[in-house]
Coordinates of C-alpha atoms in Angstrom, one line a residue:
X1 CA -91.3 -151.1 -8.1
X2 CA -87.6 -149.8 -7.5
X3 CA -85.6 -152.5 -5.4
X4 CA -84.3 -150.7 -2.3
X5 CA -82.4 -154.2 -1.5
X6 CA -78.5 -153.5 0.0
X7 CA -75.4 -153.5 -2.0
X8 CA -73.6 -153.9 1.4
X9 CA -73.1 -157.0 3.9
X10 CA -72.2 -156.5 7.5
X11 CA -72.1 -159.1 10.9
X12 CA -75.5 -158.5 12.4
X13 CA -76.0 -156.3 14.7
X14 CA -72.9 -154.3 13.7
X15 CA -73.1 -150.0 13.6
X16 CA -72.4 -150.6 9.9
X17 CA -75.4 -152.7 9.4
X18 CA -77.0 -150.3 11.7
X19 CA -76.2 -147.4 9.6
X20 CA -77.2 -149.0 6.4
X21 CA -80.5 -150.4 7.6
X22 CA -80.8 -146.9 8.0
X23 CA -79.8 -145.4 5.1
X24 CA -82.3 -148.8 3.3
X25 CA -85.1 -146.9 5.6
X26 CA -84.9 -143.2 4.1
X27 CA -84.5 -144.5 0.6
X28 CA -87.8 -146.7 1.2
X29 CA -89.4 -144.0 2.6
X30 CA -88.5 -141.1 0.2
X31 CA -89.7 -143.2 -2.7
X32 CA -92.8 -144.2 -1.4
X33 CA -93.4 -140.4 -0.6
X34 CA -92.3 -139.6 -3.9
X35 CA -94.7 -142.2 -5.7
X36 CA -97.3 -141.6 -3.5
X37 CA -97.6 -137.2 -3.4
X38 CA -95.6 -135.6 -6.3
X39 CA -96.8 -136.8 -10.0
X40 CA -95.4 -136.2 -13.3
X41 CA -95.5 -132.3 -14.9
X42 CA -95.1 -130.9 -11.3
X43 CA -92.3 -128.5 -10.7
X44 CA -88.9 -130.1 -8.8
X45 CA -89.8 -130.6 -5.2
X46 CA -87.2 -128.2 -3.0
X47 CA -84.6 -129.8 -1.1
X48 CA -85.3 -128.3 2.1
X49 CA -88.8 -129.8 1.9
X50 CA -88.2 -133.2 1.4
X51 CA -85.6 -132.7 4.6
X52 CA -88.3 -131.5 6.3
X53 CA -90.8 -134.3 4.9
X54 CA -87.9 -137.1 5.7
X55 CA -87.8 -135.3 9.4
X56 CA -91.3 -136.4 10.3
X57 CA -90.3 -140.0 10.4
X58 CA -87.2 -139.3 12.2
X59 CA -84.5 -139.3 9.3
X60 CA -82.4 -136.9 10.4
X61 CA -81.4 -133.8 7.8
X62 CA -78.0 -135.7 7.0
X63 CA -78.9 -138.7 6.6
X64 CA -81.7 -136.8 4.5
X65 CA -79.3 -135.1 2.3
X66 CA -77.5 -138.3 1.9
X67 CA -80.0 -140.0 0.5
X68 CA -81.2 -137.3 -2.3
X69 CA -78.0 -137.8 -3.5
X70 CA -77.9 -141.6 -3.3
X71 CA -80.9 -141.5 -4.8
X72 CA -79.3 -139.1 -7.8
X73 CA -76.6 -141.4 -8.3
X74 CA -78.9 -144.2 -9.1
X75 CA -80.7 -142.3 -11.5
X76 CA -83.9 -141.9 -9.6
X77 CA -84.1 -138.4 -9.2
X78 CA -82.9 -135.7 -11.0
X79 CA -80.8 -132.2 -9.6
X80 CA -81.5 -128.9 -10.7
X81 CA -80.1 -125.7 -9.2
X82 CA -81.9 -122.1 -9.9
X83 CA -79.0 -119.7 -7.5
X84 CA -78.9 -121.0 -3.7
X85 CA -82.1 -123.2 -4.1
X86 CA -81.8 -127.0 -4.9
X87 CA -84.8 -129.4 -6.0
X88 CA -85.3 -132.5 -7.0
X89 CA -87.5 -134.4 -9.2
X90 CA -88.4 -138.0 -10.0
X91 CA -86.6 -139.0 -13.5
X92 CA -88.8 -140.2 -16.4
X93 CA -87.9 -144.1 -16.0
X94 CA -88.5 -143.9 -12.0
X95 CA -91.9 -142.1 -12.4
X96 CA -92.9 -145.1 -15.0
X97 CA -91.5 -147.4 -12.3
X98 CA -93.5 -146.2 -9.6
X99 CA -97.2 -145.6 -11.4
X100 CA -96.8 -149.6 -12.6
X101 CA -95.8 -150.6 -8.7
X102 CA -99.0 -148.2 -7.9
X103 CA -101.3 -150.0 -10.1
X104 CA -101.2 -153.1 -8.1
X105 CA -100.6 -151.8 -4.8
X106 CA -104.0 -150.1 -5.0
X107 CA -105.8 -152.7 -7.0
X108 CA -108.8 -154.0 -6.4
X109 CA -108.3 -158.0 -7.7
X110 CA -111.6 -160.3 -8.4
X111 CA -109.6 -163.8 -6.2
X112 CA -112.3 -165.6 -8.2
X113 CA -111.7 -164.9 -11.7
X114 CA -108.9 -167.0 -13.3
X115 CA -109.1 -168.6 -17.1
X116 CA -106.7 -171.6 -16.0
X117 CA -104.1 -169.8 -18.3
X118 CA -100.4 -169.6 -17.3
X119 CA -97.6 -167.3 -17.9
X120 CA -94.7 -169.0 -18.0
X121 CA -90.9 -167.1 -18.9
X122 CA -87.6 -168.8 -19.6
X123 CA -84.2 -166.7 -20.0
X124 CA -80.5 -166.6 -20.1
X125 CA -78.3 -164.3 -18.5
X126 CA -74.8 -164.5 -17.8
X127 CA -73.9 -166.0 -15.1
X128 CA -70.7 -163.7 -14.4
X129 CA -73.9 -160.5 -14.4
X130 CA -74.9 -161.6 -10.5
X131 CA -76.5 -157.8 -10.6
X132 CA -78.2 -158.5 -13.5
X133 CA -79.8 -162.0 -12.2
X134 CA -80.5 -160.2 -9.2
X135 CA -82.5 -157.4 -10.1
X136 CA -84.2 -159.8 -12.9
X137 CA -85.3 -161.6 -10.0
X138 CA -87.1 -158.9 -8.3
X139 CA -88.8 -157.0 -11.4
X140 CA -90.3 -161.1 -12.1
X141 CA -91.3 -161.7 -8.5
X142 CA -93.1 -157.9 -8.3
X143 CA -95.3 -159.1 -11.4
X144 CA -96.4 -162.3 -9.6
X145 CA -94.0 -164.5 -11.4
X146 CA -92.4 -167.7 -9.1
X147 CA -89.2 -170.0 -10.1
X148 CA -89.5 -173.2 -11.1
X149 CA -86.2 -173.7 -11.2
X150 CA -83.5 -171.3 -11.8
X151 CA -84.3 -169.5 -14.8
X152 CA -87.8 -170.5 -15.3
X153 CA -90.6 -168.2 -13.8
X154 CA -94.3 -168.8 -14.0
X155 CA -97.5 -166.9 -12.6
X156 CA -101.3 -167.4 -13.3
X157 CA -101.5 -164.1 -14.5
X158 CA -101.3 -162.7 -17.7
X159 CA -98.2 -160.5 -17.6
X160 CA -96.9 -161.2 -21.0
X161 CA -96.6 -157.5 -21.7
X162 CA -94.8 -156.4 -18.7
X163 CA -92.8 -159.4 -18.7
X164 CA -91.6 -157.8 -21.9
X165 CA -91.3 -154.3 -20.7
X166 CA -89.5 -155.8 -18.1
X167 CA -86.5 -157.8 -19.8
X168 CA -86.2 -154.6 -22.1
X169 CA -85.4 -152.2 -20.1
X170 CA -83.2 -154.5 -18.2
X171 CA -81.3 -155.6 -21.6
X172 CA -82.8 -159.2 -21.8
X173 CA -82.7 -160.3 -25.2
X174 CA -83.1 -164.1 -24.8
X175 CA -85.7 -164.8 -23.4
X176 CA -89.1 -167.2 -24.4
X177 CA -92.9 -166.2 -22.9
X178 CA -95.3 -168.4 -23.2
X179 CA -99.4 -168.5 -22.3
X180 CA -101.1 -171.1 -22.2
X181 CA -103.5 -173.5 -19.9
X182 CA -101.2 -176.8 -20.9
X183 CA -99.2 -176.2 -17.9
X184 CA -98.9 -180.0 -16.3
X185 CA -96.5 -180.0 -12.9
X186 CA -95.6 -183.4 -12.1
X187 CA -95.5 -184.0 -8.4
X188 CA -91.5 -182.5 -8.2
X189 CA -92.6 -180.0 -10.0
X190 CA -96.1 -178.9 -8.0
X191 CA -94.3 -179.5 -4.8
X192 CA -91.3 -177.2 -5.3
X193 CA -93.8 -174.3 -6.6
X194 CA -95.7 -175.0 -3.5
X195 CA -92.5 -174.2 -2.0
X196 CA -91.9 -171.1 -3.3
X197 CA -95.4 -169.7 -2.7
X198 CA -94.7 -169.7 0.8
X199 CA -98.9 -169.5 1.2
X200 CA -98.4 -170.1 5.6
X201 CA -96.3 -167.2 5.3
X202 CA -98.4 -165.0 3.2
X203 CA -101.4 -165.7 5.1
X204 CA -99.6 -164.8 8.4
X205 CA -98.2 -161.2 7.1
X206 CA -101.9 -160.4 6.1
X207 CA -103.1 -161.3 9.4
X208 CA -100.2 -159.2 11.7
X209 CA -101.4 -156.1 9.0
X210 CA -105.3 -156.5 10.1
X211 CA -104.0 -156.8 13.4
X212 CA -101.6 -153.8 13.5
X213 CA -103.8 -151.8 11.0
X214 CA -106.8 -152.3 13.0
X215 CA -107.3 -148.9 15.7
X216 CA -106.5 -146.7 12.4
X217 CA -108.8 -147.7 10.5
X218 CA -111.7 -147.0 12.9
X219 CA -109.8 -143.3 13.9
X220 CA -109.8 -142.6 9.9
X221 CA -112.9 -144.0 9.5
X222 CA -114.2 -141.6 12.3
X223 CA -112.3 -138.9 11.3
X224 CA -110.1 -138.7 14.1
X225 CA -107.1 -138.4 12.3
X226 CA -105.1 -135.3 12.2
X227 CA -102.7 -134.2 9.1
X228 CA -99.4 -134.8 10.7
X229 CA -99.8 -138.2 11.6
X230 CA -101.9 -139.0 8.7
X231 CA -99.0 -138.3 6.1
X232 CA -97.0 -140.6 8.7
X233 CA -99.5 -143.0 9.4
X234 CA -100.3 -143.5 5.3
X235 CA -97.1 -143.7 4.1
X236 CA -96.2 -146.6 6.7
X237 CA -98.9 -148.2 5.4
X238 CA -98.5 -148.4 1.7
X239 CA -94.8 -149.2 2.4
X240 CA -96.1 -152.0 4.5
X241 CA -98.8 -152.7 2.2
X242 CA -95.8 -152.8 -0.7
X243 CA -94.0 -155.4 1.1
X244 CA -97.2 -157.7 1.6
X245 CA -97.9 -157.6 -1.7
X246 CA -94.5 -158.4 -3.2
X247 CA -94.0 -161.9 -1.1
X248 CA -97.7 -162.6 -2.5
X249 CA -97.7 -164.2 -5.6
X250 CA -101.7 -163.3 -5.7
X251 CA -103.1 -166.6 -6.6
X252 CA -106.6 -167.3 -7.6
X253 CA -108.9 -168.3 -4.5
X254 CA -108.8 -172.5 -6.2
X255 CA -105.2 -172.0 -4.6
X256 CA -105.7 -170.8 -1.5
X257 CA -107.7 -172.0 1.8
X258 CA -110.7 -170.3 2.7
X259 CA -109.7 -168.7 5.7
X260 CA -107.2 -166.7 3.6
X261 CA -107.0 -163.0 5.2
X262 CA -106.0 -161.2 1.9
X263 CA -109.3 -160.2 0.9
X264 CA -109.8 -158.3 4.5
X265 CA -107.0 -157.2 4.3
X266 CA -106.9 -155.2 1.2
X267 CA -110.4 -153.8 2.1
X268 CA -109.4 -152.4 5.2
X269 CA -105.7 -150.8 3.3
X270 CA -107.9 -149.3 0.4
X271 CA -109.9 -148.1 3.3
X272 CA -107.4 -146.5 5.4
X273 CA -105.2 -145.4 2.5
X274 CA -108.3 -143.4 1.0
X275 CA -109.7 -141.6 4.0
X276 CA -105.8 -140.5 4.9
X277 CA -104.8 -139.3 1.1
X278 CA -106.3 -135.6 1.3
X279 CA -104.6 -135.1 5.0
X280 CA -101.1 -136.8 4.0
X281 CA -101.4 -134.4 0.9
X282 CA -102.3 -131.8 2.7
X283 CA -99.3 -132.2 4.8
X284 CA -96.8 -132.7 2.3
X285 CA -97.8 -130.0 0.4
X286 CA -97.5 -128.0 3.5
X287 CA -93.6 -129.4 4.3
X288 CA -92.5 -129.0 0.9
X289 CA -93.2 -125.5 0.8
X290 CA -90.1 -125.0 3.1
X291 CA -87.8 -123.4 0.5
X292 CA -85.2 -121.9 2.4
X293 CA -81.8 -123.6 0.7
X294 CA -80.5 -126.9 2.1

């Protein structure tokens, strides 16, 4: 997925941190509207709509405008102009970015099934390109991939081919990725993977989602869910959802302890997220339609 991380730091607590926590939130949120109810061959979405959409979690129309244009400027979505009417649309790479963020949000994963194969990664980048590292970082952790140490990523999954996708589109030419089931971690080595797993952590974000997810999904399970909050309610949800899944690094269940929540925890999001998707549409389409010019 698209890393919505801050290029700014500020004291905490501070109206500028304020402000860009802020502006963080609408860019979060528009994407994960974007991915979630406009797909690829639509027509541009009108500006005045996606205000209005953007208004329904309390982003007001500045702050709105502000952040079609941020998101412009980052190459994310693209302008057009047809006389006094602006619109927008996702651009090619972002749509691609999004649909492969999609795919594991909303999988369905068998916890049981692993081969005992590893995907392991090693790369160089300069160490001068901190942007570069950065985002590098993200892309490998999103795909279930954990440091060893600095430069060395691994993942019980086999993600060879978006590893690749991956370090190609972000310039990476040198770079080694390697599968195999002769992975052996000496203690050091175990321990500091351990480490970085962060499995307590995991296991408690999963558990505050069943807990905080848990009156909505007996209202949408009943049907007692009208449009306008369901576009709001959904959308919180995958972006929640989003951020559970990217600190797990999805292990197989010989990992894990058996009390591990994930399992419930995805039931109940597919759940939720599936008997909401027709109202949130519905809604959307509804906002969107607002075409007066912005």
């Amino acid at each position: 997925m698209i890393s919505d991380g801050l290029d700014e730091r500020f004291p905490p607590g501070s109206s500028s941190e304020r402000a860009a926590v802020g502006r963080a939130r609408a860019r979060r949120l528009l994407v994960t509207l974007l991915g979630d109810h406009w797909h690829a061959g639509r027509s541009p979405l009108p500006s005045g709509g996606l205000v209005a959409v953007l208004a329904e979690f309390g982003i007001a129309p500045a702050n709105a405008r502000a952040t079609l244009a941020r998101l412009t400027q980052r190459g994310m979505l693209q302008r057009t102009k047809e006389g006094r009417r602006t619109s927008y649309r996702l651009t090619e790479p972002a749509w691609h970015i999004l649909q492969r963020g999609a795919r594991r949000i909303f999988a369905t994963t068998d916890e049981s099934a692993w081969d005992g194969s590893w995907t392991l990664i090693a790369f160089t980048v300069p160490m001068e390109d901190a942007n570069q590292r950065r985002l590098i970082r993200a892309r490998l952790r999103w795909l279930t991939f954990w440091p060893l140490y600095d430069a060395t990523w691994v993942t019980p999954h086999d993600r060879r081919h978006e590893a690749r996708e991956q370090l190609s589109e972000l310039g990476v030419t040198d770079a080694v990725i390697l599968r195999s089931t002769d992975l052996e971690l000496l203690p050091a080595g175990r321990a500091r993977l351990e480490a970085a797993w962060r499995i307590d952590e995991v296991a408690a974000g999963y558990r505050d989602f069943l807990h905080r997810y848990r009156e909505l999904a007996g209202r949408a399970s009943a049907g007692a869910v009208l449009p306008a909050e369901a576009l709001v309610a959904r959308t919180r949800l995958v972006s929640d959802w989003r951020a559970l899944v990217g600190a797990d690094p999805d292990l197989p269940a010989e990992f894990l302890p058996r009390s591990f929540p994930r399992a419930e925890a995805r039931a109940m999001f597919l759940s939720i997220s599936e008997a909401l998707a027709p109202l949130a549409q519905k809604r959307f389409e509804d906002l969107v339609q607002r075409l007066e010019p912005v």
